CSV table of C-alpha atoms in Angstrom, one decimal:
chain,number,residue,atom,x,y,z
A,1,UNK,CA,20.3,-13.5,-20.1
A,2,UNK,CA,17.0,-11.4,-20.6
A,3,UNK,CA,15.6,-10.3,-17.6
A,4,UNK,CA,11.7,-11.9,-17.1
A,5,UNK,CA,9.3,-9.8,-18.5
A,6,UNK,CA,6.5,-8.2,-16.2
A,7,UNK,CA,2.8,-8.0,-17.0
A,8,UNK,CA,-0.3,-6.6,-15.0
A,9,UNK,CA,-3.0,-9.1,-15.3
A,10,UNK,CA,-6.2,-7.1,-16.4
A,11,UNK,CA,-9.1,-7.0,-18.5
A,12,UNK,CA,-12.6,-7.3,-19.7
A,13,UNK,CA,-14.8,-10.1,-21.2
A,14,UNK,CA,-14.1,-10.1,-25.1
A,15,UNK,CA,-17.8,-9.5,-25.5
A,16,UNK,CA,-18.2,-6.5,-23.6
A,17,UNK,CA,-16.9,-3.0,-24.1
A,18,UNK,CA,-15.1,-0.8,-21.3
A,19,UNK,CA,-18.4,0.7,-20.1
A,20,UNK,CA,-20.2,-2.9,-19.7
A,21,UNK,CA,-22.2,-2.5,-22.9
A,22,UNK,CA,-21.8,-6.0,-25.3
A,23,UNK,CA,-20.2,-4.8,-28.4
A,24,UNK,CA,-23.4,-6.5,-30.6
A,25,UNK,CA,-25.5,-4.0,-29.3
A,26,UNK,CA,-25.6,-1.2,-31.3
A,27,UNK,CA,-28.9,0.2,-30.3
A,28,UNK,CA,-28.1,4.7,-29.1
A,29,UNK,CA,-24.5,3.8,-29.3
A,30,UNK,CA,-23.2,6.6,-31.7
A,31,UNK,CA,-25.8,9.3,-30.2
A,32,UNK,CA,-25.4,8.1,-26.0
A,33,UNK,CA,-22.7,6.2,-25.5
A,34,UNK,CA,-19.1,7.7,-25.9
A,35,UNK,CA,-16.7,5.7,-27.9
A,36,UNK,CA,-14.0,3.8,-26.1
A,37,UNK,CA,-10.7,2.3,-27.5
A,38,UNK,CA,-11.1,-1.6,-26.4
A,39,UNK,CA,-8.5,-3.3,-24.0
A,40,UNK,CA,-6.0,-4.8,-26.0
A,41,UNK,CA,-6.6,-8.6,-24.8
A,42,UNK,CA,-5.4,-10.1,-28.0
A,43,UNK,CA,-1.7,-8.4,-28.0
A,44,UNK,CA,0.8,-11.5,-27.0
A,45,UNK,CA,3.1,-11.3,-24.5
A,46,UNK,CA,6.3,-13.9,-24.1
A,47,UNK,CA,6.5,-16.4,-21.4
A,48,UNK,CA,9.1,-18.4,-20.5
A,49,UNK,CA,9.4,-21.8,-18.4
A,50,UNK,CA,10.5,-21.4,-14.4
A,51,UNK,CA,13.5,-23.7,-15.7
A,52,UNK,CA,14.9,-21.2,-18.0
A,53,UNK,CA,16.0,-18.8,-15.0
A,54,UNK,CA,18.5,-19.5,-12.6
A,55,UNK,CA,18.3,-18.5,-9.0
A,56,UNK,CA,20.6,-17.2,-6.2
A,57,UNK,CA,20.9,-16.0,-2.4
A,58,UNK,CA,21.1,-12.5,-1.5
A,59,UNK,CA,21.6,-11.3,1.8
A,60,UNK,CA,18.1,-10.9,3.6
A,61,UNK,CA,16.2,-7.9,3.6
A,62,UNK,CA,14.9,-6.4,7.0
A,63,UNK,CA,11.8,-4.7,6.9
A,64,UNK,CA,12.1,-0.2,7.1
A,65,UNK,CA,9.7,-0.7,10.4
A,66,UNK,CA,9.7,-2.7,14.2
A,67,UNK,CA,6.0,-2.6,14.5
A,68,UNK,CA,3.2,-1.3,13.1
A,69,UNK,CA,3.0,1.6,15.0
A,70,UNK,CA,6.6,2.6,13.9
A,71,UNK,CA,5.3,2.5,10.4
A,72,UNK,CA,2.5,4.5,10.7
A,73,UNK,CA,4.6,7.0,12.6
A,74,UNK,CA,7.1,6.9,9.8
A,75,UNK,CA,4.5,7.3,7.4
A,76,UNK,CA,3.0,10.6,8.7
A,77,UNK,CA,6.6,12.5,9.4
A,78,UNK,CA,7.3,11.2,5.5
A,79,UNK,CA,3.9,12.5,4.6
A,80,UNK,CA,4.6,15.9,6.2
A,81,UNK,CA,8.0,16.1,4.8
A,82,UNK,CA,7.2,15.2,1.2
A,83,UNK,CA,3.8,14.6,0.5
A,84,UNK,CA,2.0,11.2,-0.7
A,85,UNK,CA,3.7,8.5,0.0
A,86,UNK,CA,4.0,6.3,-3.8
A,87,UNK,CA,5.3,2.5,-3.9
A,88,UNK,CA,4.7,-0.2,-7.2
A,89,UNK,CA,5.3,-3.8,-7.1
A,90,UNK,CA,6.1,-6.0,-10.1
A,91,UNK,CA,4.1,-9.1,-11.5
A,92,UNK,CA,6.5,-12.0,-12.8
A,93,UNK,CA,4.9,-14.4,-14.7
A,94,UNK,CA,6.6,-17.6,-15.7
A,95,UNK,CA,5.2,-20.8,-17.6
A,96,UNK,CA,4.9,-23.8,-15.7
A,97,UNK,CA,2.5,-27.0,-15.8
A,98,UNK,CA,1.2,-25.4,-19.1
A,99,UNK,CA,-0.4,-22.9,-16.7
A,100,UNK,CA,1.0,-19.0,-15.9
A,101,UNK,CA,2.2,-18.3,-12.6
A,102,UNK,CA,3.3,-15.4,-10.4
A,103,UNK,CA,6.3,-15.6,-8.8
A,104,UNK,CA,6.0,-14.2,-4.8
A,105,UNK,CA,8.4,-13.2,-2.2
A,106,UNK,CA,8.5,-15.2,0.9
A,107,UNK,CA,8.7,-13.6,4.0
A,108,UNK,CA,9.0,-15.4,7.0
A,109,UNK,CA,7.0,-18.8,6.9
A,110,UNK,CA,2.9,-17.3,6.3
A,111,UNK,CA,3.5,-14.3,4.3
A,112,UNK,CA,4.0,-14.0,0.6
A,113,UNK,CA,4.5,-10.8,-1.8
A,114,UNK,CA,4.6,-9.1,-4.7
A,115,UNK,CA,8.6,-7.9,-5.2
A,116,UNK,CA,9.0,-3.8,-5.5
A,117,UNK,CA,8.6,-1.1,-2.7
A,118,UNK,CA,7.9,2.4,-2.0
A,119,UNK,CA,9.5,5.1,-4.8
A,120,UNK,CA,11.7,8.1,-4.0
A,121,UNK,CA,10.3,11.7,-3.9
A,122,UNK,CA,9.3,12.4,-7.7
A,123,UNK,CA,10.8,9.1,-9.2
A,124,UNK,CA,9.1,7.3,-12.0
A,125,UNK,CA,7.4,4.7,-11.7
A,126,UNK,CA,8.9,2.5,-14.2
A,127,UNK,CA,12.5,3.2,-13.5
A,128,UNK,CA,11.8,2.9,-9.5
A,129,UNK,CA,10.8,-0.9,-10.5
A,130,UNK,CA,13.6,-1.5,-12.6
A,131,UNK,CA,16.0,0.0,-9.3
A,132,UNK,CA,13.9,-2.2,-6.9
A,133,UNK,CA,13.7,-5.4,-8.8
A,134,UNK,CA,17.5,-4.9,-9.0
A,135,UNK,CA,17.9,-4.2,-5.5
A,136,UNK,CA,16.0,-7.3,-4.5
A,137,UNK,CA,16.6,-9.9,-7.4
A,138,UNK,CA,19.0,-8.2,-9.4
A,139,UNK,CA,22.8,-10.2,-9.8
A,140,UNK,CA,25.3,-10.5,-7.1
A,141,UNK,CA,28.2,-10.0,-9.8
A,142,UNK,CA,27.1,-6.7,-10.9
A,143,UNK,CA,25.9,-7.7,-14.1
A,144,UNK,CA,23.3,-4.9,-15.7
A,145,UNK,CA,19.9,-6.6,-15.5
A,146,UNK,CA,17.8,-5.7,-18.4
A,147,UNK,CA,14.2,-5.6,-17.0
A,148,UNK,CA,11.4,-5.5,-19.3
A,149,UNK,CA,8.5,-3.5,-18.4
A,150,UNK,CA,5.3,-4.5,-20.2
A,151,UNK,CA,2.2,-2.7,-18.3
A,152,UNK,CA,1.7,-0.4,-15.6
A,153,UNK,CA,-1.7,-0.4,-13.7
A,154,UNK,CA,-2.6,1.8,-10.5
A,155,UNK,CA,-4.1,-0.4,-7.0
A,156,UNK,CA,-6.9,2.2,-6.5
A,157,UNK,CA,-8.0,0.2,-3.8
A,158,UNK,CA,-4.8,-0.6,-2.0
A,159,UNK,CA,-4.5,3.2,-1.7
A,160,UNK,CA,-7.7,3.6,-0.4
A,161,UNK,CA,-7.1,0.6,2.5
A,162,UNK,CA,-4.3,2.6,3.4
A,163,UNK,CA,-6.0,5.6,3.9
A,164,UNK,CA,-8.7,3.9,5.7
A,165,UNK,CA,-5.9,2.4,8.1
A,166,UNK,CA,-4.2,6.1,8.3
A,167,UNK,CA,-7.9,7.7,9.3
A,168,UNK,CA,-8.5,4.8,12.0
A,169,UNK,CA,-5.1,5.5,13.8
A,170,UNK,CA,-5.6,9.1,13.8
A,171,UNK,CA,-9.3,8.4,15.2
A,172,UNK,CA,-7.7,6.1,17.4
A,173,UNK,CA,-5.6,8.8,18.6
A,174,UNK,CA,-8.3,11.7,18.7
A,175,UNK,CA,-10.1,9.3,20.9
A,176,UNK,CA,-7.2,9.0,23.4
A,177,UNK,CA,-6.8,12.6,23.8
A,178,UNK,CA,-10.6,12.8,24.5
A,179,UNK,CA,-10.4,10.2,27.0
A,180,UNK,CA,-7.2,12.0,28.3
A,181,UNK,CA,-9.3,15.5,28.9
A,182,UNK,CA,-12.3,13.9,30.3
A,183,UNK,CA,-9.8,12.3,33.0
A,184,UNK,CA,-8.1,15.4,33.3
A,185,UNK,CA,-11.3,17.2,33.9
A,186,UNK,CA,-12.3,14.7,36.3
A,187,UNK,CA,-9.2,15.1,38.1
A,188,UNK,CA,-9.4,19.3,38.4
A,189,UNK,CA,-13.4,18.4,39.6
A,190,UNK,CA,-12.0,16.1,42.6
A,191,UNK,CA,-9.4,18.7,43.2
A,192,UNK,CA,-12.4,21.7,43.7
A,193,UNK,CA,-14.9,20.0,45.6
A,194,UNK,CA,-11.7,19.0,47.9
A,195,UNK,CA,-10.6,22.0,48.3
A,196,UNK,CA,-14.5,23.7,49.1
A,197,UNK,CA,-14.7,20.7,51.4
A,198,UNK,CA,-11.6,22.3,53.2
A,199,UNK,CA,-12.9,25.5,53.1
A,200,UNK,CA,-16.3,24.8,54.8
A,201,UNK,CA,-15.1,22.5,57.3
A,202,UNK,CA,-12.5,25.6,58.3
A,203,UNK,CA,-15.2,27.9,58.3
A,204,UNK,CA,-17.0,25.2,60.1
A,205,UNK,CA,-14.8,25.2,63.0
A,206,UNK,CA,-14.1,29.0,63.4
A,207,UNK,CA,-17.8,29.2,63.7
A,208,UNK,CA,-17.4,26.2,67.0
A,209,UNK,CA,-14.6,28.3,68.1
């Protein structure tokens, strides 16, 4: 059986070109405004009904990480070892209810996602989908599972949550070692003043003496 085919769901209105301008005006656009190759929103792509697949259990897959702090941690000894961390997802879509829909993993009972994972050092990113989709929905006889690839499009802003999330641990952190000196330094600042209270009050009683 042909593997489902995977699409990234994208685009522009058909009016508009990909710098926002409508296509009917033509007013400077040959002397200002560089020419762009449209979106191709009219190429087809093949969907097929949710009743034409079949589907299986695997056994369950647990996640790489405890807690949220193990990931993190993970995720900077992984950076140091081998750079920027890289991971794609796939987008199945099916044709149901005369309507498209995207099929979602279900983990646990409240959260849903996209099937794929992170890629290994230098892998490509097409053929580390094809291994992942086989990994997670690929055929418990060992059948070869012939995944079509149709479009690949980069999460710009997933990448820059996760850096976000990266720079608010390590602020997180800077700010624990701050607090961390400032007690320390509060601590050696006791210890002094004890220790010239001792002093004096020794002095202090030679002088009685």
């Amino acid at each position: 059986m042909k593997g489902p085919e995977l699409a990234s769901l994208s685009g522009v209105p058909p009016n508009r070109s990909q710098t926002g301008w409508p296509r009917e005006v033509n007013q400077f656009r040959n002397k200002y405004i560089q020419q762009t190759k449209p979106l191709t929103l009219e190429r087809s792509i093949n969907l097929y009904p949710l009743t034409n697949y079949t589907f299986g259990t695997k056994e369950p897959l647990c996640e790489k990480d405890s807690s949220v702090a193990a990931r993190f941690q993970r995720m900077r000894e992984e950076f140091d070892r081998i750079g920027m961390r890289r991971a794609v997802e796939g987008v199945l879509i099916v044709h149901e209810h005369r309507l498209p829909h995207v099929l979602l993993l279900q983990l646990g009972t409240t959260f849903f996602k996209l099937p794929g994972g992170e890629l290994n050092p230098g892998e490509d990113e097409v053929e580390g989908l094809k291994r992942l989709m086989t990994e997670i929905l690929g055929r418990q006889d060992g059948a070869l599972q012939d995944w079509v690839i149709d479009d690949c499009a980069e999460d710009e802003e997933e990448e820059e949550e996760e850096e976000e999330e990266e720079e608010e641990e390590e602020e997180e952190g800077e700010e624990e070692e701050e607090e961390e000196e400032e007690e320390e330094e509060e601590r050696e600042r006791k210890e002094k003043k004890k220790n010239v209270s001792s002093e004096q009050e020794g002095r202090d009683g030679n002088s009685t003496v």
